[in-house]
Every structure is written in structure tokens, then in C-alpha cells.
PDB file of C-alpha atoms in Angstrom:
ATOM      1  CA  MET A   1      70.111 -32.632 -32.351  1.00  0.00           C
ATOM      2  CA  SER A   2      71.110 -35.464 -34.530  1.00  0.00           C
ATOM      3  CA  ASP A   3      74.394 -37.148 -35.831  1.00  0.00           C
ATOM      4  CA  THR A   4      75.427 -36.236 -39.510  1.00  0.00           C
ATOM      5  CA  ILE A   5      73.392 -38.990 -40.554  1.00  0.00           C
ATOM      6  CA  PRO A   6      70.232 -39.787 -38.788  1.00  0.00           C
ATOM      7  CA  ASN A   7      70.361 -42.505 -36.298  1.00  0.00           C
ATOM      8  CA  ALA A   8      67.887 -44.856 -38.353  1.00  0.00           C
ATOM      9  CA  GLU A   9      69.448 -44.100 -41.703  1.00  0.00           C
ATOM     10  CA  LYS A  10      72.721 -44.890 -40.389  1.00  0.00           C
ATOM     11  CA  SER A  11      72.017 -48.222 -38.696  1.00  0.00           C
ATOM     12  CA  ASP A  12      70.820 -49.722 -41.648  1.00  0.00           C
ATOM     13  CA  PRO A  13      73.930 -49.698 -43.626  1.00  0.00           C
ATOM     14  CA  LEU A  14      75.890 -50.575 -40.704  1.00  0.00           C
ATOM     15  CA  MET A  15      73.748 -53.631 -40.157  1.00  0.00           C
ATOM     16  CA  ALA A  16      74.171 -54.958 -43.753  1.00  0.00           C
ATOM     17  CA  GLU A  17      78.008 -54.385 -43.480  1.00  0.00           C
ATOM     18  CA  LEU A  18      78.328 -56.354 -40.162  1.00  0.00           C
ATOM     19  CA  LYS A  19      76.156 -59.201 -41.665  1.00  0.00           C
ATOM     20  CA  ALA A  20      78.537 -59.405 -44.865  1.00  0.00           C
ATOM     21  CA  LEU A  21      81.404 -59.309 -42.621  1.00  0.00           C
ATOM     22  CA  ARG A  22      80.443 -62.276 -40.521  1.00  0.00           C
ATOM     23  CA  ARG A  23      80.418 -64.563 -43.438  1.00  0.00           C
ATOM     24  CA  GLY A  24      83.236 -66.834 -44.111  1.00  0.00           C
ATOM     25  CA  TYR A  25      86.442 -66.430 -41.791  1.00  0.00           C
ATOM     26  CA  GLY A  26      84.911 -62.821 -40.328  1.00  0.00           C
ATOM     27  CA  VAL A  27      87.428 -60.403 -39.179  1.00  0.00           C
ATOM     28  CA  ASN A  28      90.139 -62.846 -39.381  1.00  0.00           C
ATOM     29  CA  ALA A  29      89.897 -62.891 -43.179  1.00  0.00           C
ATOM     30  CA  LYS A  30      92.352 -60.493 -45.481  1.00  0.00           C
ATOM     31  CA  PHE A  31      89.733 -57.778 -46.289  1.00  0.00           C
ATOM     32  CA  ASP A  32      89.893 -54.469 -47.522  1.00  0.00           C
ATOM     33  CA  VAL A  33      88.314 -52.139 -45.351  1.00  0.00           C
ATOM     34  CA  THR A  34      87.129 -50.131 -47.946  1.00  0.00           C
ATOM     35  CA  THR A  35      84.651 -52.759 -48.527  1.00  0.00           C
ATOM     36  CA  TYR A  36      82.840 -51.794 -45.347  1.00  0.00           C
ATOM     37  CA  PRO A  37      82.922 -47.980 -45.861  1.00  0.00           C
ATOM     38  CA  CYS A  38      80.226 -47.487 -43.228  1.00  0.00           C
ATOM     39  CA  LEU A  39      81.830 -49.182 -40.435  1.00  0.00           C
ATOM     40  CA  ALA A  40      85.376 -47.699 -41.536  1.00  0.00           C
ATOM     41  CA  GLU A  41      83.843 -44.309 -41.037  1.00  0.00           C
ATOM     42  CA  VAL A  42      82.153 -44.756 -37.510  1.00  0.00           C
ATOM     43  CA  LEU A  43      85.294 -46.499 -36.518  1.00  0.00           C
ATOM     44  CA  ARG A  44      87.411 -43.769 -37.749  1.00  0.00           C
ATOM     45  CA  VAL A  45      89.686 -46.053 -39.675  1.00  0.00           C
ATOM     46  CA  ASP A  46      92.688 -44.360 -41.570  1.00  0.00           C
ATOM     47  CA  THR A  47      91.646 -45.385 -44.978  1.00  0.00           C
ATOM     48  CA  SER A  48      94.566 -44.020 -46.552  1.00  0.00           C
ATOM     49  CA  ALA A  49      97.026 -46.063 -44.334  1.00  0.00           C
ATOM     50  CA  SER A  50      98.331 -49.213 -45.629  1.00  0.00           C
ATOM     51  CA  ALA A  51      95.991 -52.138 -46.240  1.00  0.00           C
ATOM     52  CA  PHE A  52      97.692 -53.724 -42.795  1.00  0.00           C
ATOM     53  CA  THR A  53      97.066 -50.812 -40.633  1.00  0.00           C
ATOM     54  CA  ALA A  54      93.606 -49.946 -41.745  1.00  0.00           C
ATOM     55  CA  ARG A  55      92.677 -53.617 -41.227  1.00  0.00           C
ATOM     56  CA  GLU A  56      94.401 -53.480 -37.829  1.00  0.00           C
ATOM     57  CA  GLN A  57      92.425 -50.182 -36.664  1.00  0.00           C
ATOM     58  CA  PHE A  58      89.347 -51.943 -37.968  1.00  0.00           C
ATOM     59  CA  HIS A  59      89.904 -55.131 -35.995  1.00  0.00           C
ATOM     60  CA  ASP A  60      90.842 -53.399 -32.704  1.00  0.00           C
ATOM     61  CA  ARG A  61      88.256 -50.741 -32.627  1.00  0.00           C
ATOM     62  CA  LEU A  62      85.650 -53.097 -33.681  1.00  0.00           C
ATOM     63  CA  ALA A  63      86.530 -55.583 -30.921  1.00  0.00           C
ATOM     64  CA  ALA A  64      86.872 -52.561 -28.243  1.00  0.00           C
ATOM     65  CA  GLN A  65      83.053 -51.788 -29.421  1.00  0.00           C
ATOM     66  CA  CYS A  66      81.953 -55.279 -29.211  1.00  0.00           C
ATOM     67  CA  ASP A  67      83.690 -55.401 -25.697  1.00  0.00           C
ATOM     68  CA  ARG A  68      81.059 -52.463 -24.256  1.00  0.00           C
ATOM     69  CA  LEU A  69      78.600 -54.530 -25.142  1.00  0.00           C
ATOM     70  CA  SER A  70      76.245 -56.305 -22.241  1.00  0.00           C
ATOM     71  CA  GLU A  71      77.647 -60.081 -21.498  1.00  0.00           C
ATOM     72  CA  ARG A  72      75.137 -61.836 -23.537  1.00  0.00           C
ATOM     73  CA  HIS A  73      75.687 -59.514 -26.520  1.00  0.00           C
ATOM     74  CA  ARG A  74      79.233 -59.202 -26.174  1.00  0.00           C
ATOM     75  CA  LEU A  75      79.675 -63.072 -26.362  1.00  0.00           C
ATOM     76  CA  THR A  76      77.219 -63.683 -29.348  1.00  0.00           C
ATOM     77  CA  ALA A  77      78.735 -60.519 -31.386  1.00  0.00           C
ATOM     78  CA  LYS A  78      82.158 -61.598 -31.032  1.00  0.00           C
ATOM     79  CA  TYR A  79      81.625 -65.308 -31.847  1.00  0.00           C
ATOM     80  CA  ALA A  80      79.638 -64.376 -35.110  1.00  0.00           C
ATOM     81  CA  LEU A  81      82.274 -61.894 -36.273  1.00  0.00           C
ATOM     82  CA  GLY A  82      85.264 -64.199 -35.333  1.00  0.00           C
ATOM     83  CA  PHE A  83      86.763 -62.572 -32.538  1.00  0.00           C
ATOM     84  CA  ASP A  84      86.136 -65.755 -30.395  1.00  0.00           C
ATOM     85  CA  GLY A  85      85.903 -69.210 -30.868  1.00  0.00           C
ATOM     86  CA  ASP A  86      88.070 -71.096 -33.550  1.00  0.00           C
ATOM     87  CA  LEU A  87      89.776 -68.358 -35.573  1.00  0.00           C
ATOM     88  CA  ASP A  88      89.984 -70.634 -38.429  1.00  0.00           C
ATOM     89  CA  SER A  89      86.458 -71.569 -38.725  1.00  0.00           C
ATOM     90  CA  ARG A  90      83.731 -70.315 -40.967  1.00  0.00           C
ATOM     91  CA  TYR A  91      80.564 -68.488 -39.635  1.00  0.00           C
ATOM     92  CA  THR A  92      78.196 -71.487 -39.575  1.00  0.00           C
ATOM     93  CA  ASP A  93      81.212 -73.434 -37.532  1.00  0.00           C
ATOM     94  CA  ARG A  94      81.812 -70.465 -35.641  1.00  0.00           C
ATOM     95  CA  VAL A  95      78.282 -69.860 -33.910  1.00  0.00           C
ATOM     96  CA  ARG A  96      77.585 -73.555 -33.264  1.00  0.00           C
ATOM     97  CA  PRO A  97      79.035 -73.478 -29.593  1.00  0.00           C
ATOM     98  CA  LEU A  98      76.782 -70.616 -28.867  1.00  0.00           C
ATOM     99  CA  GLN A  99      73.652 -73.346 -29.920  1.00  0.00           C
ATOM    100  CA  THR A 100      75.243 -75.371 -27.271  1.00  0.00           C
ATOM    101  CA  ARG A 101      75.900 -72.420 -24.568  1.00  0.00           C
ATOM    102  CA  PHE A 102      72.230 -71.302 -24.855  1.00  0.00           C
ATOM    103  CA  ASP A 103      70.433 -74.537 -25.583  1.00  0.00           C
ATOM    104  CA  ARG A 104      68.643 -72.957 -28.632  1.00  0.00           C
ATOM    105  CA  ASP A 105      68.654 -74.052 -32.350  1.00  0.00           C
ATOM    106  CA  ALA A 106      70.484 -72.374 -35.382  1.00  0.00           C
ATOM    107  CA  ARG A 107      67.504 -70.331 -36.099  1.00  0.00           C
ATOM    108  CA  THR A 108      67.175 -68.989 -32.370  1.00  0.00           C
ATOM    109  CA  VAL A 109      70.781 -68.231 -32.058  1.00  0.00           C
ATOM    110  CA  GLN A 110      70.770 -66.509 -35.510  1.00  0.00           C
ATOM    111  CA  ARG A 111      68.010 -64.229 -34.093  1.00  0.00           C
ATOM    112  CA  ARG A 112      70.139 -63.584 -31.105  1.00  0.00           C
ATOM    113  CA  ILE A 113      73.118 -62.505 -33.301  1.00  0.00           C
ATOM    114  CA  ASP A 114      70.972 -59.940 -35.138  1.00  0.00           C
ATOM    115  CA  GLY A 115      69.582 -58.627 -31.913  1.00  0.00           C
ATOM    116  CA  ALA A 116      73.353 -58.169 -30.716  1.00  0.00           C
ATOM    117  CA  PHE A 117      74.243 -56.587 -33.936  1.00  0.00           C
ATOM    118  CA  ALA A 118      71.405 -54.072 -33.629  1.00  0.00           C
ATOM    119  CA  VAL A 119      72.571 -52.910 -30.151  1.00  0.00           C
ATOM    120  CA  LEU A 120      76.219 -52.772 -31.616  1.00  0.00           C
ATOM    121  CA  CYS A 121      74.768 -50.750 -34.561  1.00  0.00           C
ATOM    122  CA  GLU A 122      73.348 -48.154 -32.180  1.00  0.00           C
ATOM    123  CA  GLN A 123      76.489 -48.085 -30.078  1.00  0.00           C
ATOM    124  CA  LEU A 124      78.654 -47.693 -32.983  1.00  0.00           C
ATOM    125  CA  VAL A 125      76.378 -44.454 -34.108  1.00  0.00           C
ATOM    126  CA  ALA A 126      76.489 -43.114 -30.839  1.00  0.00           C
ATOM    127  CA  ALA A 127      80.123 -43.558 -30.324  1.00  0.00           C
ATOM    128  CA  ALA A 128      80.961 -41.485 -33.964  1.00  0.00           C
ATOM    129  CA  ARG A 129      78.947 -38.505 -32.951  1.00  0.00           C
ATOM    130  CA  PRO A 130      81.225 -35.694 -32.373  1.00  0.00           C
ATOM    131  CA  ARG A 131      81.866 -35.361 -28.697  1.00  0.00           C
ATOM    132  CA  HIS A 132      81.294 -31.804 -28.728  1.00  0.00           C
ATOM    133  CA  PRO A 133      78.137 -30.955 -30.852  1.00  0.00           C
ATOM    134  CA  TRP A 134      79.323 -27.202 -31.004  1.00  0.00           C
ATOM    135  CA  HIS A 135      81.560 -24.904 -30.061  1.00  0.00           C
ATOM    136  CA  THR A 136      81.929 -21.181 -28.996  1.00  0.00           C
ATOM    137  CA  ASN A 137      83.848 -18.868 -31.451  1.00  0.00           C
ATOM    138  CA  ALA A 138      83.462 -15.931 -28.929  1.00  0.00           C
ATOM    139  CA  LEU A 139      81.856 -15.377 -25.798  1.00  0.00           C
ATOM    140  CA  SER A 140      81.217 -12.056 -24.155  1.00  0.00           C
ATOM    141  CA  THR A 141      79.825 -11.477 -20.586  1.00  0.00           C
ATOM    142  CA  VAL A 142      78.939  -8.459 -18.632  1.00  0.00           C
ATOM    143  CA  VAL A 143      78.197  -8.742 -15.086  1.00  0.00           C
ATOM    144  CA  THR A 144      76.617  -5.859 -13.294  1.00  0.00           C
ATOM    145  CA  LEU A 145      76.727  -5.841  -9.545  1.00  0.00           C
ATOM    146  CA  ASP A 146      73.730  -4.335  -7.761  1.00  0.00           C
ATOM    147  CA  GLY A 147      73.617  -4.581  -4.218  1.00  0.00           C
ATOM    148  CA  PRO A 148      74.071  -8.358  -3.183  1.00  0.00           C
ATOM    149  CA  GLY A 149      72.649  -9.427  -6.594  1.00  0.00           C
ATOM    150  CA  ALA A 150      73.980  -9.274 -10.348  1.00  0.00           C
ATOM    151  CA  ASP A 151      72.536  -8.993 -13.677  1.00  0.00           C
ATOM    152  CA  VAL A 152      74.391 -11.134 -16.170  1.00  0.00           C
ATOM    153  CA  VAL A 153      74.248 -10.591 -19.846  1.00  0.00           C
ATOM    154  CA  GLU A 154      76.044 -13.288 -21.969  1.00  0.00           C
ATOM    155  CA  ASP A 155      76.387 -12.755 -25.886  1.00  0.00           C
ATOM    156  CA  ARG A 156      77.872 -16.110 -27.585  1.00  0.00           C
ATOM    157  CA  ALA A 157      78.872 -16.826 -30.969  1.00  0.00           C
ATOM    158  CA  ILE A 158      78.803 -20.411 -31.773  1.00  0.00           C
ATOM    159  CA  THR A 159      79.187 -22.854 -34.597  1.00  0.00           C
ATOM    160  CA  ALA A 160      77.440 -26.305 -34.870  1.00  0.00           C
ATOM    161  CA  ARG A 161      79.754 -29.352 -35.235  1.00  0.00           C
ATOM    162  CA  VAL A 162      76.759 -31.635 -36.278  1.00  0.00           C
ATOM    163  CA  ASP A 163      73.806 -31.142 -38.502  1.00  0.00           C
ATOM    164  CA  GLY A 164      70.486 -30.680 -37.145  1.00  0.00           C
ATOM    165  CA  LEU A 165      71.557 -28.831 -33.830  1.00  0.00           C
ATOM    166  CA  ASP A 166      68.355 -27.673 -32.494  1.00  0.00           C
ATOM    167  CA  HIS A 167      69.341 -27.039 -28.747  1.00  0.00           C
ATOM    168  CA  ILE A 168      71.910 -25.914 -26.378  1.00  0.00           C
ATOM    169  CA  GLU A 169      72.467 -27.295 -22.914  1.00  0.00           C
ATOM    170  CA  HIS A 170      73.568 -24.930 -20.432  1.00  0.00           C
ATOM    171  CA  SER A 171      74.386 -24.175 -16.886  1.00  0.00           C
ATOM    172  CA  PHE A 172      75.512 -22.115 -14.071  1.00  0.00           C
ATOM    173  CA  THR A 173      76.583 -22.092 -10.588  1.00  0.00           C
ATOM    174  CA  VAL A 174      75.861 -19.701  -7.685  1.00  0.00           C
ATOM    175  CA  LEU A 175      78.054 -19.370  -4.642  1.00  0.00           C
ATOM    176  CA  ALA A 176      76.525 -17.564  -1.546  1.00  0.00           C
ATOM    177  CA  PRO A 177      78.804 -14.460  -0.979  1.00  0.00           C
ATOM    178  CA  PRO A 178      81.036 -14.712   2.272  1.00  0.00           C
ATOM    179  CA  GLY A 179      79.153 -14.352   5.613  1.00  0.00           C
ATOM    180  CA  VAL A 180      75.946 -15.658   4.274  1.00  0.00           C
ATOM    181  CA  GLU A 181      74.882 -19.133   5.248  1.00  0.00           C
ATOM    182  CA  ALA A 182      75.063 -21.203   2.092  1.00  0.00           C
ATOM    183  CA  GLY A 183      71.932 -23.214   1.173  1.00  0.00           C
ATOM    184  CA  PRO A 184      70.340 -24.655  -1.917  1.00  0.00           C
ATOM    185  CA  LEU A 185      70.246 -22.605  -4.899  1.00  0.00           C
ATOM    186  CA  ASP A 186      66.511 -21.275  -4.849  1.00  0.00           C
ATOM    187  CA  LEU A 187      65.262 -21.249  -8.589  1.00  0.00           C
ATOM    188  CA  ALA A 188      62.725 -18.720  -7.819  1.00  0.00           C
ATOM    189  CA  THR A 189      65.685 -15.953  -6.949  1.00  0.00           C
ATOM    190  CA  VAL A 190      66.891 -16.523 -10.230  1.00  0.00           C
ATOM    191  CA  GLY A 191      65.725 -15.300 -13.589  1.00  0.00           C
ATOM    192  CA  VAL A 192      67.005 -16.703 -16.968  1.00  0.00           C
ATOM    193  CA  GLU A 193      66.132 -15.104 -20.111  1.00  0.00           C
ATOM    194  CA  GLY A 194      66.579 -15.880 -23.780  1.00  0.00           C
ATOM    195  CA  ILE A 195      67.143 -12.081 -25.036  1.00  0.00           C
ATOM    196  CA  ALA A 196      67.787 -13.026 -28.747  1.00  0.00           C
ATOM    197  CA  GLY A 197      68.693 -16.038 -30.552  1.00  0.00           C
ATOM    198  CA  GLY A 198      66.641 -18.925 -28.662  1.00  0.00           C
ATOM    199  CA  ASP A 199      64.225 -19.545 -26.052  1.00  0.00           C
ATOM    200  CA  VAL A 200      64.810 -20.675 -22.560  1.00  0.00           C
ATOM    201  CA  VAL A 201      63.022 -24.081 -21.423  1.00  0.00           C
ATOM    202  CA  SER A 202      63.234 -26.688 -18.995  1.00  0.00           C
ATOM    203  CA  ALA A 203      65.376 -25.138 -16.023  1.00  0.00           C
ATOM    204  CA  GLU A 204      65.916 -27.261 -13.245  1.00  0.00           C
ATOM    205  CA  LEU A 205      68.384 -27.577 -10.099  1.00  0.00           C
ATOM    206  CA  ARG A 206      71.321 -30.235 -10.773  1.00  0.00           C
ATOM    207  CA  THR A 207      73.079 -29.925  -7.941  1.00  0.00           C
ATOM    208  CA  ARG A 208      73.155 -27.791  -4.433  1.00  0.00           C
ATOM    209  CA  ASN A 209      74.375 -24.654  -6.091  1.00  0.00           C
ATOM    210  CA  ARG A 210      74.118 -25.413 -10.103  1.00  0.00           C
ATOM    211  CA  ALA A 211      71.255 -24.824 -12.129  1.00  0.00           C
ATOM    212  CA  SER A 212      70.898 -26.080 -15.671  1.00  0.00           C
ATOM    213  CA  PHE A 213      68.503 -25.404 -18.871  1.00  0.00           C
ATOM    214  CA  THR A 214      68.019 -25.733 -22.314  1.00  0.00           C
ATOM    215  CA  LEU A 215      68.003 -22.900 -25.069  1.00  0.00           C
ATOM    216  CA  ARG A 216      65.902 -23.955 -27.760  1.00  0.00           C
ATOM    217  CA  LEU A 217      67.196 -22.574 -30.991  1.00  0.00           C
ATOM    218  CA  PRO A 218      65.052 -20.766 -33.688  1.00  0.00           C
ATOM    219  CA  LYS A 219      65.840 -23.480 -36.330  1.00  0.00           C
ATOM    220  CA  PRO A 220      67.903 -26.533 -36.552  1.00  0.00           C
ATOM    221  CA  LEU A 221      71.752 -25.589 -37.562  1.00  0.00           C
ATOM    222  CA  ALA A 222      73.555 -27.465 -39.957  1.00  0.00           C
ATOM    223  CA  LYS A 223      77.121 -28.700 -39.574  1.00  0.00           C
ATOM    224  CA  GLY A 224      79.291 -25.717 -39.741  1.00  0.00           C
ATOM    225  CA  GLU A 225      76.845 -23.062 -39.534  1.00  0.00           C
ATOM    226  CA  ALA A 226      77.033 -20.356 -37.138  1.00  0.00           C
ATOM    227  CA  HIS A 227      74.514 -18.685 -34.658  1.00  0.00           C
ATOM    228  CA  ARG A 228      74.481 -16.045 -32.098  1.00  0.00           C
ATOM    229  CA  PHE A 229      72.288 -15.910 -28.741  1.00  0.00           C
ATOM    230  CA  ARG A 230      72.267 -13.587 -26.045  1.00  0.00           C
ATOM    231  CA  LEU A 231      71.344 -14.824 -22.668  1.00  0.00           C
ATOM    232  CA  GLY A 232      69.985 -12.804 -19.345  1.00  0.00           C
ATOM    233  CA  ILE A 233      70.643 -14.263 -15.857  1.00  0.00           C
ATOM    234  CA  ARG A 234      69.674 -12.118 -12.655  1.00  0.00           C
ATOM    235  CA  VAL A 235      70.574 -13.612  -9.327  1.00  0.00           C
ATOM    236  CA  ALA A 236      69.566 -12.175  -6.204  1.00  0.00           C
ATOM    237  CA  SER A 237      72.954 -13.160  -4.030  1.00  0.00           C
ATOM    238  CA  PHE A 238      76.333 -13.258  -5.540  1.00  0.00           C
ATOM    239  CA  GLY A 239      79.443 -14.274  -4.487  1.00  0.00           C
ATOM    240  CA  PRO A 240      82.550 -12.398  -5.108  1.00  0.00           C
ATOM    241  CA  PHE A 241      83.861 -13.964  -8.208  1.00  0.00           C
ATOM    242  CA  TYR A 242      82.644 -14.831 -11.969  1.00  0.00           C
ATOM    243  CA  VAL A 243      84.461 -17.328 -13.918  1.00  0.00           C
ATOM    244  CA  CYS A 244      83.510 -19.124 -17.264  1.00  0.00           C
ATOM    245  CA  THR A 245      84.693 -23.093 -17.013  1.00  0.00           C
ATOM    246  CA  PRO A 246      84.077 -24.593 -20.368  1.00  0.00           C
ATOM    247  CA  ILE A 247      82.773 -28.106 -21.289  1.00  0.00           C
ATOM    248  CA  GLN A 248      82.557 -27.138 -24.872  1.00  0.00           C
ATOM    249  CA  PRO A 249      85.401 -25.904 -26.902  1.00  0.00           C
ATOM    250  CA  CYS A 250      85.770 -21.725 -26.447  1.00  0.00           C
ATOM    251  CA  ASP A 251      88.010 -19.722 -28.655  1.00  0.00           C
ATOM    252  CA  THR A 252      87.712 -16.590 -26.928  1.00  0.00           C
ATOM    253  CA  PHE A 253      86.104 -15.095 -23.730  1.00  0.00           C
ATOM    254  CA  HIS A 254      85.455 -11.611 -22.864  1.00  0.00           C
ATOM    255  CA  LEU A 255      84.480 -10.651 -19.384  1.00  0.00           C
ATOM    256  CA  ALA A 256      83.517  -7.136 -18.321  1.00  0.00           C
ATOM    257  CA  VAL A 257      82.591  -6.384 -14.552  1.00  0.00           C
ATOM    258  CA  GLN A 258      80.626  -3.395 -13.514  1.00  0.00           C
ATOM    259  CA  PHE A 259      81.046  -2.886  -9.795  1.00  0.00           C
ATOM    260  CA  GLU A 260      78.761  -0.158  -7.769  1.00  0.00           C
ATOM    261  CA  ARG A 261      80.916   3.347  -7.522  1.00  0.00           C
ATOM    262  CA  ASP A 262      80.627   3.244  -4.036  1.00  0.00           C
ATOM    263  CA  ARG A 263      81.396  -0.565  -3.437  1.00  0.00           C
ATOM    264  CA  VAL A 264      84.408  -0.997  -5.728  1.00  0.00           C
ATOM    265  CA  PRO A 265      86.389  -3.579  -4.733  1.00  0.00           C
ATOM    266  CA  ALA A 266      90.018  -3.186  -2.668  1.00  0.00           C
ATOM    267  CA  GLU A 267      91.469  -5.836  -5.398  1.00  0.00           C
ATOM    268  CA  VAL A 268      90.444  -7.622  -8.434  1.00  0.00           C
ATOM    269  CA  LEU A 269      92.321 -10.799  -9.362  1.00  0.00           C
ATOM    270  CA  VAL A 270      92.376 -12.583 -12.559  1.00  0.00           C
ATOM    271  CA  VAL A 271      91.769 -16.343 -12.754  1.00  0.00           C
ATOM    272  CA  ASP A 272      93.295 -17.825 -15.731  1.00  0.00           C
ATOM    273  CA  GLY A 273      92.964 -21.575 -16.323  1.00  0.00           C
ATOM    274  CA  VAL A 274      92.633 -22.839 -12.841  1.00  0.00           C
ATOM    275  CA  LEU A 275      91.149 -25.913 -11.538  1.00  0.00           C
ATOM    276  CA  SER A 276      87.361 -25.152 -11.120  1.00  0.00           C
ATOM    277  CA  HIS A 277      87.654 -25.835  -7.519  1.00  0.00           C
ATOM    278  CA  GLU A 278      90.629 -23.463  -6.988  1.00  0.00           C
ATOM    279  CA  ALA A 279      88.909 -20.527  -8.501  1.00  0.00           C
ATOM    280  CA  THR A 280      87.844 -18.838  -5.559  1.00  0.00           C
ATOM    281  CA  ASP A 281      91.467 -19.276  -3.848  1.00  0.00           C
ATOM    282  CA  PRO A 282      93.190 -15.869  -4.311  1.00  0.00           C
ATOM    283  CA  ALA A 283      96.567 -17.847  -4.209  1.00  0.00           C
ATOM    284  CA  SER A 284      95.521 -19.328  -7.619  1.00  0.00           C
ATOM    285  CA  ALA A 285      95.213 -15.849  -9.011  1.00  0.00           C
ATOM    286  CA  GLY A 286      97.444 -14.924 -12.019  1.00  0.00           C
ATOM    287  CA  GLY A 287      97.357 -11.078 -11.746  1.00  0.00           C
ATOM    288  CA  ARG A 288      95.512  -7.904 -10.617  1.00  0.00           C
ATOM    289  CA  ILE A 289      93.232  -5.605 -12.439  1.00  0.00           C
ATOM    290  CA  THR A 290      92.439  -2.191 -11.429  1.00  0.00           C
ATOM    291  CA  PRO A 291      88.878  -0.753 -11.956  1.00  0.00           C
ATOM    292  CA  ASP A 292      88.609   2.369 -14.021  1.00  0.00           C
ATOM    293  CA  PRO A 293      87.322   5.482 -12.414  1.00  0.00           C
ATOM    294  CA  ALA A 294      83.743   4.278 -13.101  1.00  0.00           C
ATOM    295  CA  GLY A 295      84.302   0.906 -11.384  1.00  0.00           C
ATOM    296  CA  LEU A 296      84.418  -0.919 -14.401  1.00  0.00           C
ATOM    297  CA  VAL A 297      86.956  -3.809 -15.051  1.00  0.00           C
ATOM    298  CA  ARG A 298      87.701  -5.760 -18.341  1.00  0.00           C
ATOM    299  CA  THR A 299      89.600  -8.783 -19.403  1.00  0.00           C
ATOM    300  CA  ARG A 300      90.182 -11.311 -22.114  1.00  0.00           C
ATOM    301  CA  PHE A 301      91.149 -15.123 -22.538  1.00  0.00           C
ATOM    302  CA  ASP A 302      91.937 -16.796 -25.344  1.00  0.00           C
ATOM    303  CA  ASP A 303      91.945 -20.587 -26.145  1.00  0.00           C
ATOM    304  CA  LEU A 304      90.417 -21.623 -23.167  1.00  0.00           C
ATOM    305  CA  GLU A 305      90.835 -25.216 -21.941  1.00  0.00           C
ATOM    306  CA  LEU A 306      88.090 -27.241 -21.111  1.00  0.00           C
ATOM    307  CA  ALA A 307      86.960 -27.642 -17.423  1.00  0.00           C
ATOM    308  CA  ARG A 308      89.410 -25.006 -16.599  1.00  0.00           C
ATOM    309  CA  SER A 309      88.164 -21.636 -14.923  1.00  0.00           C
ATOM    310  CA  TYR A 310      88.667 -18.403 -16.353  1.00  0.00           C
ATOM    311  CA  GLY A 311      87.428 -14.777 -14.973  1.00  0.00           C
ATOM    312  CA  LEU A 312      87.827 -12.600 -12.110  1.00  0.00           C
ATOM    313  CA  LEU A 313      87.653 -12.625  -8.039  1.00  0.00           C
ATOM    314  CA  TRP A 314      87.412  -9.726  -6.268  1.00  0.00           C
ATOM    315  CA  ARG A 315      88.147  -8.746  -2.427  1.00  0.00           C
ATOM    316  CA  THR A 316      86.316  -5.935  -0.868  1.00  0.00           C
ATOM    317  CA  THR A 317      88.754  -5.790   2.093  1.00  0.00           C
TER     318      THR A 317
END
């Protein structure tokens, strides 16, 4: 997965613009932000705003990125660009204090400035990437209970938000049923399969009860390109609930749970947008669903909030 413009390609014009910006009075000059289009883009400057507003956004956001650098790089970059030091001084005069501070000659200080700019470019590119590289248009999950375990089949339609999306990071949490001693999740008792639209690789235990894996897509997706995949997950021991807690945007979630006919629960509760640590608390439920004669329940959720839980919780007694 990569940014819309590959990292190396984008860093070069950013470096050129930083070097151009540092000349003269640096960020303290009355400049037009469109003179630095790559910097304006990664800083998300509103170039349609007034010249003053755009320049203020550019100044403040670039300063904030410099402040995230390590102490040595931060000091070097801010002096070079004109954020620190004598604001009325030109570039060569602004960086003289760095020669004294580092006890180095002008050429060595210049190399340090270029090094700080290189790190700043990498940071700017990383910060400009979309927070969510993909989003789910529709998720449909069928849970089939079988004794203490369950089979889960997940169909997901996604849209890439970046160019070159070639894998999906996925995870799931399995909690022990009531009355069963809680222990670390044993990956040997969990089966994960890419049924269609991708291959499962790199499954590993992240926390005591949460496993993660990578779904490798058949080909890299372009920004805006749609894709569908289907996953199968088999767990040997299954707690009395199933929820989706999205960390990527999700438009629609359809959930169906098929109970065994001789083990249909006394009550099925709807978990609708609750905090994840409250998902198993019946008091947080937002309603009830009655299974049909075959022991099947269905529900749907729209416009899911990130880090909130949606699904079903059931009680057998």
C-alpha cells in the first residue's frame, strides 16, 4: 500500500520547495502559498482562501510538523525556515547561531539542515496519507453456531482510498463462553481462510484474546477502486455475542446468526453503537429480536461510528 504519490517521488519536490522557502526571510516573507504547491498539498492548505488565511494555515501547519521532529532536527529546521532566531534576518544570518551551538562550520551545518529537511519530508508525506486507506461500503456476516464453537463467513465490499492498496489488515477478538476459564486465545483452535478475493497471511496473536492477520489482495487497487472479498473464520469456543467494532469507516453492516434448533436462546439483544467494553453488558442493549422458527435472527446497522460496537448478544437462560 502506498500514498497517492509514491514516497520517494513526493519527497523530492518537497525537499526542493523547502530549500526554496528557506531563502531570504523564509516563512516570514510575504509569499504566495501556490509558489509551493507540494507543501500546500501535504499541509492541506485551503488555496482558495484569502492570501492571508492561506499563508497563516501554511505557516502554522508547517510549524506544527517541525515541532514533531526530534530536538536536534526541530531546532535545525526551525532556524533554517525562519520560525526561530531573528525573524528579520536572511537565511545565512539566521543559521549562524547554529554554527555556534553545534560548534561546526557553515558547510557542516548546511548538511545538518538538509538532513533535518529530509526527515521533515518523510514526516510530511506520512502525515498526508489518508487516515483510513480503505472503507467498507457493505459488510454482511453470517454466524452459524455449532455446539460450543461457530463458523463465521464475512462478505465485505470495500473502496480503496489510496493508490496501490495491496493488502487489508484485519483482526478479531474471541472471548470464552460463560463458565469457561478464560485463557489466552489458542490460534491452533482458530481457522481463518480467504474464501474469495484475497489470501490470508501473517496470522498472529496481538493480545490475550485478539488475533490479527493480513489479507493479501489479488492485485493493488487504485484510489476509488472497489473490491469484494469473503473470509471464513472457525472458532472452537464462542462467547454468547457477535459484534463488529469498526476501525475503518463502514457504511452498512448486515448480521445474521443461525442458532442450533435445540439451543435457541431465551433472549437476543441488539448492541447498537455502544462502547466496545460495554458490548457484552445486557444493560447496554438497545432492543430485542425474536429468532424465527428455524433459529435465525437478522439485523442491520447503517453509518457505523468508529470504535463503537454493533451486533447481537444472547442469553440462554
